[in-house]
mmCIF file of C-alpha atoms in Angstrom:
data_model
loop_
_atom_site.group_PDB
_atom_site.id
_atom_site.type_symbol
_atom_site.label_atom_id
_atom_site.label_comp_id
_atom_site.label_asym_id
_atom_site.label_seq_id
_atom_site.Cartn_x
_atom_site.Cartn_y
_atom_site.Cartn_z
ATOM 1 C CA UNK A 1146 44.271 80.165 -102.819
ATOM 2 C CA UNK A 1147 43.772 80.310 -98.762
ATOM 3 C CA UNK A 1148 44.664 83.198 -96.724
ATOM 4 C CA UNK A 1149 46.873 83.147 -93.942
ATOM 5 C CA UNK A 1150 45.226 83.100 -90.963
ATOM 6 C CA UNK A 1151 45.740 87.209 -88.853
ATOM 7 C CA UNK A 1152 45.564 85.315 -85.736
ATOM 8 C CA UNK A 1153 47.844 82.220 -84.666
ATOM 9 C CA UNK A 1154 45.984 79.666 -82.251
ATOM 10 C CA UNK A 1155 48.191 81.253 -79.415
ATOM 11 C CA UNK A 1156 47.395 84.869 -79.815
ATOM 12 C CA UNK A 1157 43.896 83.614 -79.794
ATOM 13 C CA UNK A 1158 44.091 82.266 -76.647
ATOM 14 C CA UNK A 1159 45.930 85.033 -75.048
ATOM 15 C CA UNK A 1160 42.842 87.098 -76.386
ATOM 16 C CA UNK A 1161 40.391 84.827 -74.788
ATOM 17 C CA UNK A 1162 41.775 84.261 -71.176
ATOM 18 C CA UNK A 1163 42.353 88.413 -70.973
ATOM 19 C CA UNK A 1164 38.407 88.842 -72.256
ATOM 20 C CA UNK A 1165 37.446 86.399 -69.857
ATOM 21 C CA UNK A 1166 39.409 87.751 -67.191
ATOM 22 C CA UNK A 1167 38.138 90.993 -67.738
ATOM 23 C CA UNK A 1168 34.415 89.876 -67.450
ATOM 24 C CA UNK A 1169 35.329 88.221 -64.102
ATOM 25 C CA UNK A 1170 36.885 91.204 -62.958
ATOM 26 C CA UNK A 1171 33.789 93.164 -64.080
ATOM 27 C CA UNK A 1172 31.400 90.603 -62.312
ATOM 28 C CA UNK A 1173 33.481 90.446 -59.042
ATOM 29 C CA UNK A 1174 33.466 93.959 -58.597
ATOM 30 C CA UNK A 1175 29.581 94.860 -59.890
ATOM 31 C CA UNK A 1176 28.399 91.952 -57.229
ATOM 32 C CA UNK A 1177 30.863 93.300 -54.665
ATOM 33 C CA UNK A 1178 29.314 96.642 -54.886
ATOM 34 C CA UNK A 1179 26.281 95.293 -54.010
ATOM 35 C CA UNK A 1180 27.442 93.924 -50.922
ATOM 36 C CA UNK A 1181 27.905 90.201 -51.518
ATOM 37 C CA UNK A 1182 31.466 89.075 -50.165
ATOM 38 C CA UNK A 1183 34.082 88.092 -52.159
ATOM 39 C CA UNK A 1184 34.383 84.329 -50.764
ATOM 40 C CA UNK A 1185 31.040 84.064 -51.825
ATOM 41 C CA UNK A 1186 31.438 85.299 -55.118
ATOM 42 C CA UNK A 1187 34.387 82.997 -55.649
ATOM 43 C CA UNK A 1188 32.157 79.887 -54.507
ATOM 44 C CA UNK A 1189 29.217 80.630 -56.751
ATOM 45 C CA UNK A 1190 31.945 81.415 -59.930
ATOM 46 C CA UNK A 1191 33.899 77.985 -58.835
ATOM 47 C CA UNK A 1192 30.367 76.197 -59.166
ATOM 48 C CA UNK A 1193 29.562 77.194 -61.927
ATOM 49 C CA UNK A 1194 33.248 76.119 -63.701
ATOM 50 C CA UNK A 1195 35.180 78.478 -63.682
ATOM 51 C CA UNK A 1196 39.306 78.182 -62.520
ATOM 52 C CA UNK A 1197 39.713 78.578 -58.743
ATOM 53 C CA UNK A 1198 43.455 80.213 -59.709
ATOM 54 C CA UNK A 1199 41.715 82.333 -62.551
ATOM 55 C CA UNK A 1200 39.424 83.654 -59.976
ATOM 56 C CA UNK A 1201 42.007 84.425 -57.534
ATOM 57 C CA UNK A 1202 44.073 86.094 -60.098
ATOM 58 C CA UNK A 1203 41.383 88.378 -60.645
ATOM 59 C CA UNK A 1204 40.300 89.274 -57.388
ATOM 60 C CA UNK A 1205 44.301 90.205 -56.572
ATOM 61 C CA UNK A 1206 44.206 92.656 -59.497
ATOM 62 C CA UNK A 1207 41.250 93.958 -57.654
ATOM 63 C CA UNK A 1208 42.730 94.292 -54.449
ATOM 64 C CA UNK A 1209 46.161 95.685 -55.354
ATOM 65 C CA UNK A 1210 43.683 98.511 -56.617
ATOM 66 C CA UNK A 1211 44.817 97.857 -60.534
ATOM 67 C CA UNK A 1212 41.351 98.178 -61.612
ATOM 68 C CA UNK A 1213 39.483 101.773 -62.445
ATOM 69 C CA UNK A 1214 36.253 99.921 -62.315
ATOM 70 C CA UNK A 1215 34.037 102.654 -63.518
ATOM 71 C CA UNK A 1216 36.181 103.070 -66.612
ATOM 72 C CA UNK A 1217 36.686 99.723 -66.491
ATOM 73 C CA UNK A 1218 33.283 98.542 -66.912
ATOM 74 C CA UNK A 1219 32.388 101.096 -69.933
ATOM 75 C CA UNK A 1220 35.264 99.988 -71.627
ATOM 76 C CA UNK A 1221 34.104 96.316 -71.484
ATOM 77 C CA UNK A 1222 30.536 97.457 -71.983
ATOM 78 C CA UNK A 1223 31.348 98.932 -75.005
ATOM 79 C CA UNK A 1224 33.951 96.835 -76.689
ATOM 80 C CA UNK A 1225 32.088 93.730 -76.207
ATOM 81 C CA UNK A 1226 28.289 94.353 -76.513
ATOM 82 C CA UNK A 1227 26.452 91.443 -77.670
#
């Protein structure tokens, strides 16, 4: 007898674009802090594959201040560790 899958294939999704988003929004703002500038940071994330509109998504949830980025960052530390 199978089991029914928890997750559908959409829900799954949904789950993956948010985790992603959140690790660009954590990587935008650590390398930010640091002092490289966002264009930058958008080229070198856009080379390396990622979606131009993703990317721009999460920099506007940066800039309209909707990020508590030390919370933030502990919260994805510690749900996703390795």
């Amino acid at each position: 007898k199978k089991k029914s899958a928890m997750y559908s294939a959409h829900d799954l999704d949904q789950e993956l674009k948010v985790y992603v988003q959140s690790l660009l929004i954590d990587y935008i703002v650590k390398e930010h802090k640091v002092g490289y500038p966002l264009e930058a940071i958008k080229k070198a994330l856009v080379n390396f594959g990622h979606d131009p509109a993703v990317i721009d998504e999460a920099i506007l949830i940066i800039e309209q201040g909707k990020v508590d980025y030390d919370l933030f960052s502990q919260i994805i530390n510690e749900k996703w560790k390795p």
